[in-house]
PDB file of N, CA and C in Angstrom:
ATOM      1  N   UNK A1241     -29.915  29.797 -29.296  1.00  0.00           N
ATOM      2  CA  UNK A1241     -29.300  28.508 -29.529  1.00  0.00           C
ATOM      3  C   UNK A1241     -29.715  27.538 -28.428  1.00  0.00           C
ATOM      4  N   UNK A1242     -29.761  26.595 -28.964  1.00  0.00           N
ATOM      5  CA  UNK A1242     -30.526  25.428 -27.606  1.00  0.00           C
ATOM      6  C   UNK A1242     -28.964  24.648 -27.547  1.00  0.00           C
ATOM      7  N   UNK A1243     -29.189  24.571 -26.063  1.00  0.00           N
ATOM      8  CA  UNK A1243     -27.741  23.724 -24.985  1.00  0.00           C
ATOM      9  C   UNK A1243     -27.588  22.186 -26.033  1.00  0.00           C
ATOM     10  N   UNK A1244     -26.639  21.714 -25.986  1.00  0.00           N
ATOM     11  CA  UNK A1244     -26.209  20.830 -26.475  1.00  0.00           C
ATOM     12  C   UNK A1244     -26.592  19.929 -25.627  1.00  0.00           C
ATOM     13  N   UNK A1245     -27.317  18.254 -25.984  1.00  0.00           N
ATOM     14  CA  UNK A1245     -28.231  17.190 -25.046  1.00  0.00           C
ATOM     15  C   UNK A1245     -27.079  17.212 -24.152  1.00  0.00           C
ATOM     16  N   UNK A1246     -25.867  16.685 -24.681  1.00  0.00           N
ATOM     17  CA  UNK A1246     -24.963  16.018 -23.066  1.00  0.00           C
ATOM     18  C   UNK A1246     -24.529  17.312 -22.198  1.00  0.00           C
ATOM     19  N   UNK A1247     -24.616  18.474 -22.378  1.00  0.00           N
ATOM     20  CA  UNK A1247     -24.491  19.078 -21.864  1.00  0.00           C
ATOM     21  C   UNK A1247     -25.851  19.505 -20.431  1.00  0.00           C
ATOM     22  N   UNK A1248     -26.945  19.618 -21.221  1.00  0.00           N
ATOM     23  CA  UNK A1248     -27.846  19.391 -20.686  1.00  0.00           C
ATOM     24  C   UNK A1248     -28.384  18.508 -19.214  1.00  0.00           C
ATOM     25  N   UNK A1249     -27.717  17.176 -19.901  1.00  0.00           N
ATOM     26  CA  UNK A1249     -28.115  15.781 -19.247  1.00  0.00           C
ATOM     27  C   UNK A1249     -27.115  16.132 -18.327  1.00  0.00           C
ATOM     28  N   UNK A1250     -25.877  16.376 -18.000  1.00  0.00           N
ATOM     29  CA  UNK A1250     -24.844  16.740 -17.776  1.00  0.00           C
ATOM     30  C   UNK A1250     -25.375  17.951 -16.051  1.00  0.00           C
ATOM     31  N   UNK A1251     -26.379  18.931 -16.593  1.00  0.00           N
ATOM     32  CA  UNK A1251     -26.574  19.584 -15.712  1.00  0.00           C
ATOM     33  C   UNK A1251     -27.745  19.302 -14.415  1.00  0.00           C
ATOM     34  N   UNK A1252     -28.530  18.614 -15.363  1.00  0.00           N
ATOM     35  CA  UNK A1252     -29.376  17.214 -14.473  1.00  0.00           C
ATOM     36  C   UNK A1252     -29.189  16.795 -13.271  1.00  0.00           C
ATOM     37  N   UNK A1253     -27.952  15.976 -13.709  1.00  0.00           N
ATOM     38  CA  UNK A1253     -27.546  14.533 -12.914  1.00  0.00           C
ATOM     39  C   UNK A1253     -26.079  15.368 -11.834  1.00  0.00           C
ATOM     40  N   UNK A1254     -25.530  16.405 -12.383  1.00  0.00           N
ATOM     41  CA  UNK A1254     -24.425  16.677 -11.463  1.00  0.00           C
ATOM     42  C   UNK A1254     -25.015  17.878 -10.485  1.00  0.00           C
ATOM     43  N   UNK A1255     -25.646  17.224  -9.571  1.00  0.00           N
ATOM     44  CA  UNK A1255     -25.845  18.412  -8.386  1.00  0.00           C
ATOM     45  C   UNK A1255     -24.771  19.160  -7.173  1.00  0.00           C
ATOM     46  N   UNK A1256     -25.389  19.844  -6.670  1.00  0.00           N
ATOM     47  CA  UNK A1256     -24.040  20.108  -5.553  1.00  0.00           C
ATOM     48  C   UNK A1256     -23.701  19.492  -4.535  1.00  0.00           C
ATOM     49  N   UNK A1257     -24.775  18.809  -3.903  1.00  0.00           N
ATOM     50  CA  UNK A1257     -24.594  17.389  -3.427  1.00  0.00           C
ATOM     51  C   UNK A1257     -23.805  16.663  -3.753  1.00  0.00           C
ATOM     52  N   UNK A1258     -23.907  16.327  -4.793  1.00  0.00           N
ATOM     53  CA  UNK A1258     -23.286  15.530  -5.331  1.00  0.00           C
ATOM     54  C   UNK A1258     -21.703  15.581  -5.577  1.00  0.00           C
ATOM     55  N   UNK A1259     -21.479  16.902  -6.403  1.00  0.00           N
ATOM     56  CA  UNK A1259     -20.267  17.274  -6.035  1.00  0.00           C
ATOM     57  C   UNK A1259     -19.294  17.167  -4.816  1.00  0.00           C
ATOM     58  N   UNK A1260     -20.186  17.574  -3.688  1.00  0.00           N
ATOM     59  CA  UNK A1260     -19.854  17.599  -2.103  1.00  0.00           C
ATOM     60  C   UNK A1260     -18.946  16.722  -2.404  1.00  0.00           C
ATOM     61  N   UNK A1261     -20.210  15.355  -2.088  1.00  0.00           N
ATOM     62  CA  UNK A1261     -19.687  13.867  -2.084  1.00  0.00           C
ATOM     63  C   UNK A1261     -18.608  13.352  -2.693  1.00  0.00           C
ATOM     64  N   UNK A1262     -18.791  13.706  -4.436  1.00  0.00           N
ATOM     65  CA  UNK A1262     -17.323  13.233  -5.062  1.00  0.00           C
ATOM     66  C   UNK A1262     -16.055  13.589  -3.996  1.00  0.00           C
ATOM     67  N   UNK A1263     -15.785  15.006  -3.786  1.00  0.00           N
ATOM     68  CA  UNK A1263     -15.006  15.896  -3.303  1.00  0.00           C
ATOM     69  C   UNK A1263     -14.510  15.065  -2.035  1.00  0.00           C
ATOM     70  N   UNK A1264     -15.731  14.626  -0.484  1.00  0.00           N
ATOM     71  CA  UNK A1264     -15.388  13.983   0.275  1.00  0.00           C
ATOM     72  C   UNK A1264     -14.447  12.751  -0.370  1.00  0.00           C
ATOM     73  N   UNK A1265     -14.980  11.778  -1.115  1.00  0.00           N
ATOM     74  CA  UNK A1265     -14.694  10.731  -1.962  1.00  0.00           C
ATOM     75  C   UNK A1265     -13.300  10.222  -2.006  1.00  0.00           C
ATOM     76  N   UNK A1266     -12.817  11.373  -3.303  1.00  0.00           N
ATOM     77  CA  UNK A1266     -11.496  11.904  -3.179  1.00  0.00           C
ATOM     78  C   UNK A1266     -10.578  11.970  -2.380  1.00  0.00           C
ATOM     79  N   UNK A1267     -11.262  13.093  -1.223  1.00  0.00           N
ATOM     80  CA  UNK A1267      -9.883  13.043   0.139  1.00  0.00           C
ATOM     81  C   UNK A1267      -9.977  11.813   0.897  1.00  0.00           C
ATOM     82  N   UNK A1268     -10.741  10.931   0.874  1.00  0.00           N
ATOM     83  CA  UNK A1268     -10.906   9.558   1.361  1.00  0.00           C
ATOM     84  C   UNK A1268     -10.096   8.893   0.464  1.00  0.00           C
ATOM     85  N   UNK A1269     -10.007   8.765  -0.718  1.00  0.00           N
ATOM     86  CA  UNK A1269      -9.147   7.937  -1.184  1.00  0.00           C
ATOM     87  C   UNK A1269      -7.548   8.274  -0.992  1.00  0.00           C
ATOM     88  N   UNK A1270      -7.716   9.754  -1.409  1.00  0.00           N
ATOM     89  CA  UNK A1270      -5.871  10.166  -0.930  1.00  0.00           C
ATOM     90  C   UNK A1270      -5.567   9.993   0.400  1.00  0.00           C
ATOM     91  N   UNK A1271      -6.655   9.990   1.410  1.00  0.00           N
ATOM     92  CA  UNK A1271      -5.957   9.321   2.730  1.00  0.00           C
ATOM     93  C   UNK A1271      -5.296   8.202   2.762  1.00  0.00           C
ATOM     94  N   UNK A1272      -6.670   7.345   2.002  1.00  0.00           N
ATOM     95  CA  UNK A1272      -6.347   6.235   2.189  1.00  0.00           C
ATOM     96  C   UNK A1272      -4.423   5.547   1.374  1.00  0.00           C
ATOM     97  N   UNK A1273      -4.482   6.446   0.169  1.00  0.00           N
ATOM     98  CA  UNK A1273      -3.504   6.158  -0.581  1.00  0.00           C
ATOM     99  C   UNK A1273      -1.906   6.538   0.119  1.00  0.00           C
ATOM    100  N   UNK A1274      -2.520   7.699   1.130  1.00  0.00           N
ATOM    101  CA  UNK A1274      -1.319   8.594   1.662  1.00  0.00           C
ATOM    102  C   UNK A1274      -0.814   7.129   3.359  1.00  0.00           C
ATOM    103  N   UNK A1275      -1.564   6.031   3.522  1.00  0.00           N
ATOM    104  CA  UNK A1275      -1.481   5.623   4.801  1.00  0.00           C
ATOM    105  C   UNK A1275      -1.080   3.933   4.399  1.00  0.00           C
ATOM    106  N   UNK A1276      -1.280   3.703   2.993  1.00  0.00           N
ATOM    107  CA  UNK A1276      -1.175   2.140   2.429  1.00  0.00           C
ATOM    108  C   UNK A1276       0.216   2.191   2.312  1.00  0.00           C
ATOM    109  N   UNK A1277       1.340   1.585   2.745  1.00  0.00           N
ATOM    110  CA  UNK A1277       2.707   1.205   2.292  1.00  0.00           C
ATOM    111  C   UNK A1277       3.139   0.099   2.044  1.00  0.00           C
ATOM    112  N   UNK A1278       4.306  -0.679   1.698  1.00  0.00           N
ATOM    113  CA  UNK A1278       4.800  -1.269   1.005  1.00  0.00           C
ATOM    114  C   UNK A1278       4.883  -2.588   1.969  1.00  0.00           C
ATOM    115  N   UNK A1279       4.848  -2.439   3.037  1.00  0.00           N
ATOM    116  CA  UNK A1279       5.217  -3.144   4.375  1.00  0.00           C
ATOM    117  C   UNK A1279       3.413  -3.989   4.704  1.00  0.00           C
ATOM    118  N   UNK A1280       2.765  -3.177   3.929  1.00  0.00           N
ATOM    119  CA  UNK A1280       1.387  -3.849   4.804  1.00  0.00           C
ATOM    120  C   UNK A1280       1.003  -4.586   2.854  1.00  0.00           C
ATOM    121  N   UNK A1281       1.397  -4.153   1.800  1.00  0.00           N
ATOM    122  CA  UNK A1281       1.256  -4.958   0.914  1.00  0.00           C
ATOM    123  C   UNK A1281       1.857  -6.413   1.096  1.00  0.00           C
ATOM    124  N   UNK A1282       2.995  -6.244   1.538  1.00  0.00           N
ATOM    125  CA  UNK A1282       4.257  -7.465   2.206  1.00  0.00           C
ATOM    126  C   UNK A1282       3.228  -8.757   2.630  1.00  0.00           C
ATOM    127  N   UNK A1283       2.227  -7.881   3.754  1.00  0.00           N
ATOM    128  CA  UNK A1283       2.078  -8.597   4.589  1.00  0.00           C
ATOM    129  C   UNK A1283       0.790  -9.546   4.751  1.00  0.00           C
ATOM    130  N   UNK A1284       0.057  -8.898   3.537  1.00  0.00           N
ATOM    131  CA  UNK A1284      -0.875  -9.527   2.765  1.00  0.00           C
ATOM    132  C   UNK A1284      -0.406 -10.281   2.036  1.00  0.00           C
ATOM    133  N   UNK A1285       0.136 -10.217   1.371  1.00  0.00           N
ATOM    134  CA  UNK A1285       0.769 -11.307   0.450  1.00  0.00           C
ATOM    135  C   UNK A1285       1.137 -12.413   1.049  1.00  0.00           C
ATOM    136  N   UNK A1286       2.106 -12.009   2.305  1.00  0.00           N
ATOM    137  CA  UNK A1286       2.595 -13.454   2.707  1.00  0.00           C
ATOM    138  C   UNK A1286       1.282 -13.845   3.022  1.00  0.00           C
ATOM    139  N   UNK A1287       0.260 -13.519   3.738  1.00  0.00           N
ATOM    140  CA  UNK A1287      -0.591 -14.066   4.973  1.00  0.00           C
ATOM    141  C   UNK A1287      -1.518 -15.147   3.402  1.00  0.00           C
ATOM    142  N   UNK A1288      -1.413 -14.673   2.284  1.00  0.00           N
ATOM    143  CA  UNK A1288      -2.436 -14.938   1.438  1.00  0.00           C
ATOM    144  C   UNK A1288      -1.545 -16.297   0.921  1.00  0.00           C
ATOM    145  N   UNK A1289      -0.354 -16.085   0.462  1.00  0.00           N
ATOM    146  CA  UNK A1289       0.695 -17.251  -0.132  1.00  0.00           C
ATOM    147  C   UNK A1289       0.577 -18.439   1.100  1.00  0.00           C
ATOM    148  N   UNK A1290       0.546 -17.633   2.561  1.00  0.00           N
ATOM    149  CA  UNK A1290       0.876 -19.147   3.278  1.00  0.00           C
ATOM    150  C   UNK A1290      -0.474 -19.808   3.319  1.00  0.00           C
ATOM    151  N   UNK A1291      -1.149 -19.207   3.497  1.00  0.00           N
ATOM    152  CA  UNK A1291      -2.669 -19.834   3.566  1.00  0.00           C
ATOM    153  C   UNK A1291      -3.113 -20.345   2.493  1.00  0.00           C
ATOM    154  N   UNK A1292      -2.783 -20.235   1.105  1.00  0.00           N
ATOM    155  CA  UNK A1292      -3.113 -21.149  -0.251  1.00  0.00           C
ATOM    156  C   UNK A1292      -2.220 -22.381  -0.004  1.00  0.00           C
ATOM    157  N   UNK A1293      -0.685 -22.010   0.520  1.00  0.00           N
ATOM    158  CA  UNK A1293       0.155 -23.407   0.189  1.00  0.00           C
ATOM    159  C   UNK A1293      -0.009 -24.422   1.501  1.00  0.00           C
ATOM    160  N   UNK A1294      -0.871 -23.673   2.848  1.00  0.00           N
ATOM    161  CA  UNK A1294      -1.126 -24.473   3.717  1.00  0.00           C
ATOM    162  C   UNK A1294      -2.373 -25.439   2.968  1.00  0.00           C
ATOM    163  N   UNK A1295      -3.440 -24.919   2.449  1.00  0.00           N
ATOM    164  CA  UNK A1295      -4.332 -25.494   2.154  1.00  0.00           C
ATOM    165  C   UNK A1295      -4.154 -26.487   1.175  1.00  0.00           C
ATOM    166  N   UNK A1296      -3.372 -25.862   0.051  1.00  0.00           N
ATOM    167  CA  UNK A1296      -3.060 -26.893  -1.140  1.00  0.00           C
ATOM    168  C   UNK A1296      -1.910 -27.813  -0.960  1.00  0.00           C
ATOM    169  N   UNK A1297      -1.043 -27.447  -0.222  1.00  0.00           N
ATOM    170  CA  UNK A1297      -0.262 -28.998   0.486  1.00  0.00           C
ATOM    171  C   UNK A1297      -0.157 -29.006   1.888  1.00  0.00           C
ATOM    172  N   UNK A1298      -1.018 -29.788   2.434  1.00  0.00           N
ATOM    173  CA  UNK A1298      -1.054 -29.963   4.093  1.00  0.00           C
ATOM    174  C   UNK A1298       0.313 -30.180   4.110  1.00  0.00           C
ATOM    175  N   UNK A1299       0.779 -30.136   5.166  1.00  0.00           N
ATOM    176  CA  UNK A1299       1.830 -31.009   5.847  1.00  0.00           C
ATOM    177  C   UNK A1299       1.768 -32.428   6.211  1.00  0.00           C
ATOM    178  N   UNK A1300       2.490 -33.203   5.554  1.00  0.00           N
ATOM    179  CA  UNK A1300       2.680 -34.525   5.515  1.00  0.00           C
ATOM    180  C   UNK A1300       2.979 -35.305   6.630  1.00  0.00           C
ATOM    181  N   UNK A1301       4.821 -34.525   6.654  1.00  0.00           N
ATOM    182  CA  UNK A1301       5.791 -34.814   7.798  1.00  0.00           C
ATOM    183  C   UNK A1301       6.027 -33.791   8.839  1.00  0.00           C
ATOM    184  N   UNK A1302       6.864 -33.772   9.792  1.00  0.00           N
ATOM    185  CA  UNK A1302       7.193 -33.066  10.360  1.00  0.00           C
ATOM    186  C   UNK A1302       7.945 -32.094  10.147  1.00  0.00           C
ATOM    187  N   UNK A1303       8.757 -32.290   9.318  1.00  0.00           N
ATOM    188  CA  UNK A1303      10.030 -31.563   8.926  1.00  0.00           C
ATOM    189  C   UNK A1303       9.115 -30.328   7.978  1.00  0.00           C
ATOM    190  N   UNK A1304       7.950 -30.927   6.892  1.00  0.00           N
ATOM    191  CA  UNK A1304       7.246 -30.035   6.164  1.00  0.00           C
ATOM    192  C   UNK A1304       6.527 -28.850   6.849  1.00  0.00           C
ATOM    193  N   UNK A1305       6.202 -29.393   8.379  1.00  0.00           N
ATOM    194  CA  UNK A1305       5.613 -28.484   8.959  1.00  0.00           C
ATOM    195  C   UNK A1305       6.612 -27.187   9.679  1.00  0.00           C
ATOM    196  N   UNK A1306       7.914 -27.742   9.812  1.00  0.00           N
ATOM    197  CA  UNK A1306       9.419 -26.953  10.289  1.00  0.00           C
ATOM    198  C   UNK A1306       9.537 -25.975   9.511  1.00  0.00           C
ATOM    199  N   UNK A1307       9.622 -26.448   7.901  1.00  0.00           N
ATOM    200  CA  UNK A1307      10.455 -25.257   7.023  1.00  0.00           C
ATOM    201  C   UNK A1307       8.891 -24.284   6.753  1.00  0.00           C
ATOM    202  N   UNK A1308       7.894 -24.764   6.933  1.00  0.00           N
ATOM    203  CA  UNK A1308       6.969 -23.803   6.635  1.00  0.00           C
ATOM    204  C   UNK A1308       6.940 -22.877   7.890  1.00  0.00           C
ATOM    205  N   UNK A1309       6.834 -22.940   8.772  1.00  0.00           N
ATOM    206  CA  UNK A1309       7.191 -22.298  10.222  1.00  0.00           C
ATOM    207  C   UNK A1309       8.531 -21.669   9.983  1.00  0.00           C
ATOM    208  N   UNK A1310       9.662 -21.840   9.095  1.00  0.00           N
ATOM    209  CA  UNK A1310      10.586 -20.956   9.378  1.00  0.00           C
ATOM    210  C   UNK A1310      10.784 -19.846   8.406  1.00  0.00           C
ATOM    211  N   UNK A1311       9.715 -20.481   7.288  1.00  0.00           N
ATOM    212  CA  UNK A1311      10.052 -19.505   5.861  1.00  0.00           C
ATOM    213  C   UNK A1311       8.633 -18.516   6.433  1.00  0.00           C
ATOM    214  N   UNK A1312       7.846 -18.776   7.475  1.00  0.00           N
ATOM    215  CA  UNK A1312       7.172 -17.789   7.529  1.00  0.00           C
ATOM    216  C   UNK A1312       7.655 -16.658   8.753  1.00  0.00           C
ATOM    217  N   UNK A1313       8.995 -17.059   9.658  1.00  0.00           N
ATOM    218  CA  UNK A1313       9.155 -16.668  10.615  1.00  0.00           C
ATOM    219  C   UNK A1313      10.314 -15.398   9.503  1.00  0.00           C
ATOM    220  N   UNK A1314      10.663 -16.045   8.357  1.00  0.00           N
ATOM    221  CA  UNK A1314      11.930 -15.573   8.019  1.00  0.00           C
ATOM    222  C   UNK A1314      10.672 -14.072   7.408  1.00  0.00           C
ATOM    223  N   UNK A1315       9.882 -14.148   6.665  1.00  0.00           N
ATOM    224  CA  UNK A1315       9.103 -13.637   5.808  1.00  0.00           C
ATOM    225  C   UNK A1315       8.671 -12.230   6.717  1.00  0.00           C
ATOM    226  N   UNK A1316       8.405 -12.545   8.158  1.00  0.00           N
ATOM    227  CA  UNK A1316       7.514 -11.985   9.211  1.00  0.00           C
ATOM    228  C   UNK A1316       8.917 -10.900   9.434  1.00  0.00           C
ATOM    229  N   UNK A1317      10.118 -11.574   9.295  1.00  0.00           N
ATOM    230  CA  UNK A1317      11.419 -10.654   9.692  1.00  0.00           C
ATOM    231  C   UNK A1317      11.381  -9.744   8.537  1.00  0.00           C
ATOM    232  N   UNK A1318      11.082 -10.203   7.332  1.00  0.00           N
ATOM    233  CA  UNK A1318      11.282  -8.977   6.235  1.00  0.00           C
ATOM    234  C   UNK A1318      10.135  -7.997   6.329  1.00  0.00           C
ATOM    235  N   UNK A1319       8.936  -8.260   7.220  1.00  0.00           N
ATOM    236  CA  UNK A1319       8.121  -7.196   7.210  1.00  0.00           C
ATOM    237  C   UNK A1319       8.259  -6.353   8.590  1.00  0.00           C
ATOM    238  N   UNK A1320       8.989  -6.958   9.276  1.00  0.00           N
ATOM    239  CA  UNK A1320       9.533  -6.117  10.615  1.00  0.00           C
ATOM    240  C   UNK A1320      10.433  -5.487   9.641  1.00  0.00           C
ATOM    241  N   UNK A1321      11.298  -5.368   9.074  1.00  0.00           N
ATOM    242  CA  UNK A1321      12.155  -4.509   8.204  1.00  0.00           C
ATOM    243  C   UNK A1321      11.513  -3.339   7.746  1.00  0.00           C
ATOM    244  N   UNK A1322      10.753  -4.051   6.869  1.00  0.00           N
ATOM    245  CA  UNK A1322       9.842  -2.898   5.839  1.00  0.00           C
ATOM    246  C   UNK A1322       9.420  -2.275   6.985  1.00  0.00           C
ATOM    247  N   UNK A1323       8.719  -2.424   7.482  1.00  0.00           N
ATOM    248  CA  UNK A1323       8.013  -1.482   9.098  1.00  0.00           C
ATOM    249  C   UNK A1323       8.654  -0.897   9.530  1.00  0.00           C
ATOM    250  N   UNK A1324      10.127  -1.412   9.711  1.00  0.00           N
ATOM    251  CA  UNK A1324      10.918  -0.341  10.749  1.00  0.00           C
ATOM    252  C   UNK A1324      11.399   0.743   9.857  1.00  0.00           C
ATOM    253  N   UNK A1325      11.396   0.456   8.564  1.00  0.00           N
ATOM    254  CA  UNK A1325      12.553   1.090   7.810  1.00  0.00           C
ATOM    255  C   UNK A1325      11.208   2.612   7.532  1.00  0.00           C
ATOM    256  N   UNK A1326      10.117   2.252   6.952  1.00  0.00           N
ATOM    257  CA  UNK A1326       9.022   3.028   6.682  1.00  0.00           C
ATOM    258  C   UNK A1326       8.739   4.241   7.960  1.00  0.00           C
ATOM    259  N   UNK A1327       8.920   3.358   9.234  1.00  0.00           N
ATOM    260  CA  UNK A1327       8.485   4.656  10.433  1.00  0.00           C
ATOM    261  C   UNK A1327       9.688   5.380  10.623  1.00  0.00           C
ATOM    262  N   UNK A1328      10.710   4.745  10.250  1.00  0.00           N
ATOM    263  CA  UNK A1328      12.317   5.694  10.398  1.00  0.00           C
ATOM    264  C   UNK A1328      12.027   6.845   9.142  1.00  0.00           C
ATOM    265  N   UNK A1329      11.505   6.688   7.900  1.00  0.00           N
ATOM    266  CA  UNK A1329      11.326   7.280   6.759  1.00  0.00           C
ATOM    267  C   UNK A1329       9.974   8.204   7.302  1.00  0.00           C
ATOM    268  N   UNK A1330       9.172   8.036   8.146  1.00  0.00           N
ATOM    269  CA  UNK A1330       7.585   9.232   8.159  1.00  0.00           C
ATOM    270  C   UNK A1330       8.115  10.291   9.598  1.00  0.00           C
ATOM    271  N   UNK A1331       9.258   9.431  10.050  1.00  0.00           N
ATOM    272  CA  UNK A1331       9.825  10.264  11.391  1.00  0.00           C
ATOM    273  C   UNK A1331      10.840  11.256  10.491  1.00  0.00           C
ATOM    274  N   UNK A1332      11.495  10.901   9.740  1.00  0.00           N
ATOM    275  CA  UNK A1332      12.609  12.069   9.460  1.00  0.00           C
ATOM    276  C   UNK A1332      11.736  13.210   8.258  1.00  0.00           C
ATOM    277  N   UNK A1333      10.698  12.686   8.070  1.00  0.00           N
ATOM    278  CA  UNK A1333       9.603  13.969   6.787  1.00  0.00           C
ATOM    279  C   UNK A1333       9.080  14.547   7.669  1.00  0.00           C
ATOM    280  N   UNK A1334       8.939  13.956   9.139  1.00  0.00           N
ATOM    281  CA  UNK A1334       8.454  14.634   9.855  1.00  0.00           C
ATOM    282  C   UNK A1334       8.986  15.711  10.470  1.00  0.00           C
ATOM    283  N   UNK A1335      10.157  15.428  10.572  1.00  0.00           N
ATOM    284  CA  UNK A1335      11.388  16.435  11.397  1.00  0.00           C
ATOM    285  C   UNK A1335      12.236  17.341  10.098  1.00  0.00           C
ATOM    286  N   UNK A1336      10.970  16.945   9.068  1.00  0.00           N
ATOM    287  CA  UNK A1336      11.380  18.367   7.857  1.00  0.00           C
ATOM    288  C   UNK A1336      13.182  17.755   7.131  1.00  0.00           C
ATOM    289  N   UNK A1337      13.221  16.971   7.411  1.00  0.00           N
ATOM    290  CA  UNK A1337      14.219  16.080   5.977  1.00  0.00           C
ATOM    291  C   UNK A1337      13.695  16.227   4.689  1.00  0.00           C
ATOM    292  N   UNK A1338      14.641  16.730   3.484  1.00  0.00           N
ATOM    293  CA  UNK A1338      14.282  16.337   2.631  1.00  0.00           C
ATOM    294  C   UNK A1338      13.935  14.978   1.691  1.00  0.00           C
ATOM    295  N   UNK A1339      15.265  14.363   2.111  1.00  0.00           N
ATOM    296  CA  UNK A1339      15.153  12.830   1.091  1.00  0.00           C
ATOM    297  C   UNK A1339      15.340  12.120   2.522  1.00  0.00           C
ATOM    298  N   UNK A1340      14.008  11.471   2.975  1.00  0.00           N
ATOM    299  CA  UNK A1340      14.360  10.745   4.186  1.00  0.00           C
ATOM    300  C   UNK A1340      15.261   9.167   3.944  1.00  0.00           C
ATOM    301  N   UNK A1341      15.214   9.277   2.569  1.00  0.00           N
ATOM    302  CA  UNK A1341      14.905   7.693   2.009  1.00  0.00           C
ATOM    303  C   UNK A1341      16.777   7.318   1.398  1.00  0.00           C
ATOM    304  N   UNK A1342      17.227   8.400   1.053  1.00  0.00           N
ATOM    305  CA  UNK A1342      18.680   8.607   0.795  1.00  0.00           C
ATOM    306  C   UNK A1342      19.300   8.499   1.529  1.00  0.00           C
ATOM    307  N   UNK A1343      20.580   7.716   1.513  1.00  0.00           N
ATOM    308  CA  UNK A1343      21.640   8.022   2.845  1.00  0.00           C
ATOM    309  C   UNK A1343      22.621   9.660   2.600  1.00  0.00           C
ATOM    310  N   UNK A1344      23.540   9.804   3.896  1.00  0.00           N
ATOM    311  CA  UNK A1344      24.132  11.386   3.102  1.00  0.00           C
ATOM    312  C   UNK A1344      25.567  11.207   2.696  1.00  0.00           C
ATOM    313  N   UNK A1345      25.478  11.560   1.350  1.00  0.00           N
ATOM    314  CA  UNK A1345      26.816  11.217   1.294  1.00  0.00           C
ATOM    315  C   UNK A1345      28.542  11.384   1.666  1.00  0.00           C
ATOM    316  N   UNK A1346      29.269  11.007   1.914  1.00  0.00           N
ATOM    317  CA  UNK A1346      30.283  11.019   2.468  1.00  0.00           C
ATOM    318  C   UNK A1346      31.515  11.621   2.144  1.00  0.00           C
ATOM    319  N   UNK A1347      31.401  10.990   0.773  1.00  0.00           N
ATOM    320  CA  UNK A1347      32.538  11.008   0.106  1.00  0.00           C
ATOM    321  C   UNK A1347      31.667  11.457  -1.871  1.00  0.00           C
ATOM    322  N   UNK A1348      33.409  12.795  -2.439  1.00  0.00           N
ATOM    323  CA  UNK A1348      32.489  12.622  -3.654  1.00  0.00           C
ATOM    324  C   UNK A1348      31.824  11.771  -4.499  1.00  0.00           C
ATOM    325  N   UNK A1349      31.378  12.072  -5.061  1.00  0.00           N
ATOM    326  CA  UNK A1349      31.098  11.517  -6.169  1.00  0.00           C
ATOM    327  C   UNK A1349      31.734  11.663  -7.270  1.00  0.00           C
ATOM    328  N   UNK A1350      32.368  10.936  -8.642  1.00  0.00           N
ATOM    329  CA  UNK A1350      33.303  10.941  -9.698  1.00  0.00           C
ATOM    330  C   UNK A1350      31.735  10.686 -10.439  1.00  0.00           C
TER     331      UNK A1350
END
């Protein structure tokens, strides 16, 4: 019986090299996926929102230039949050917690 073409073509093009590589590939991306959190998405966003609405409405007055300085000071506080709250959460998985992310409860539950 003769190999089926894509099977064939299939044995071609996928070397062990190649494989290697995918394989490296992979644990490069799950690093990368295992080290991206919610706090550094935050923080792109703001940096990207203030820099479009700086560009697309200068500041006029003074006062325009105030509340933009405070909604970014306020913004910068919610990613000190996310940050603090995230290294309190990789410190207690670290110290073998199960639900770092749960508080414990106190009282039953009904």
């Amino acid at each position: 019986m003769k190999p089926q073409p894509r099977k064939r073509l299939r044995n071609l093009l996928v070397t062990p090299q190649m494989k290697a590589r995918l394989k490296e590939a992979q644990e490069a991306r799950q690093e990368f996926y295992d080290t991206i959190a919610w706090s550094d998405g935050w923080l792109v966003a703001m940096l990207v929102t203030f820099s479009t609405l700086g560009n697309l409405f200068p500041p006029r007055r003074k006062i325009n230039l105030f509340i933009g300085g405070v909604l970014f000071f306020l913004c910068f506080l919610v990613y000190l949050r996310l940050k603090s709250s995230e290294d309190a959460a990789k410190k207690a998985a670290a110290e073998g917690e199960t639900e770092p992310l749960q508080q414990k409860k106190t009282c039953k539950q009904y």
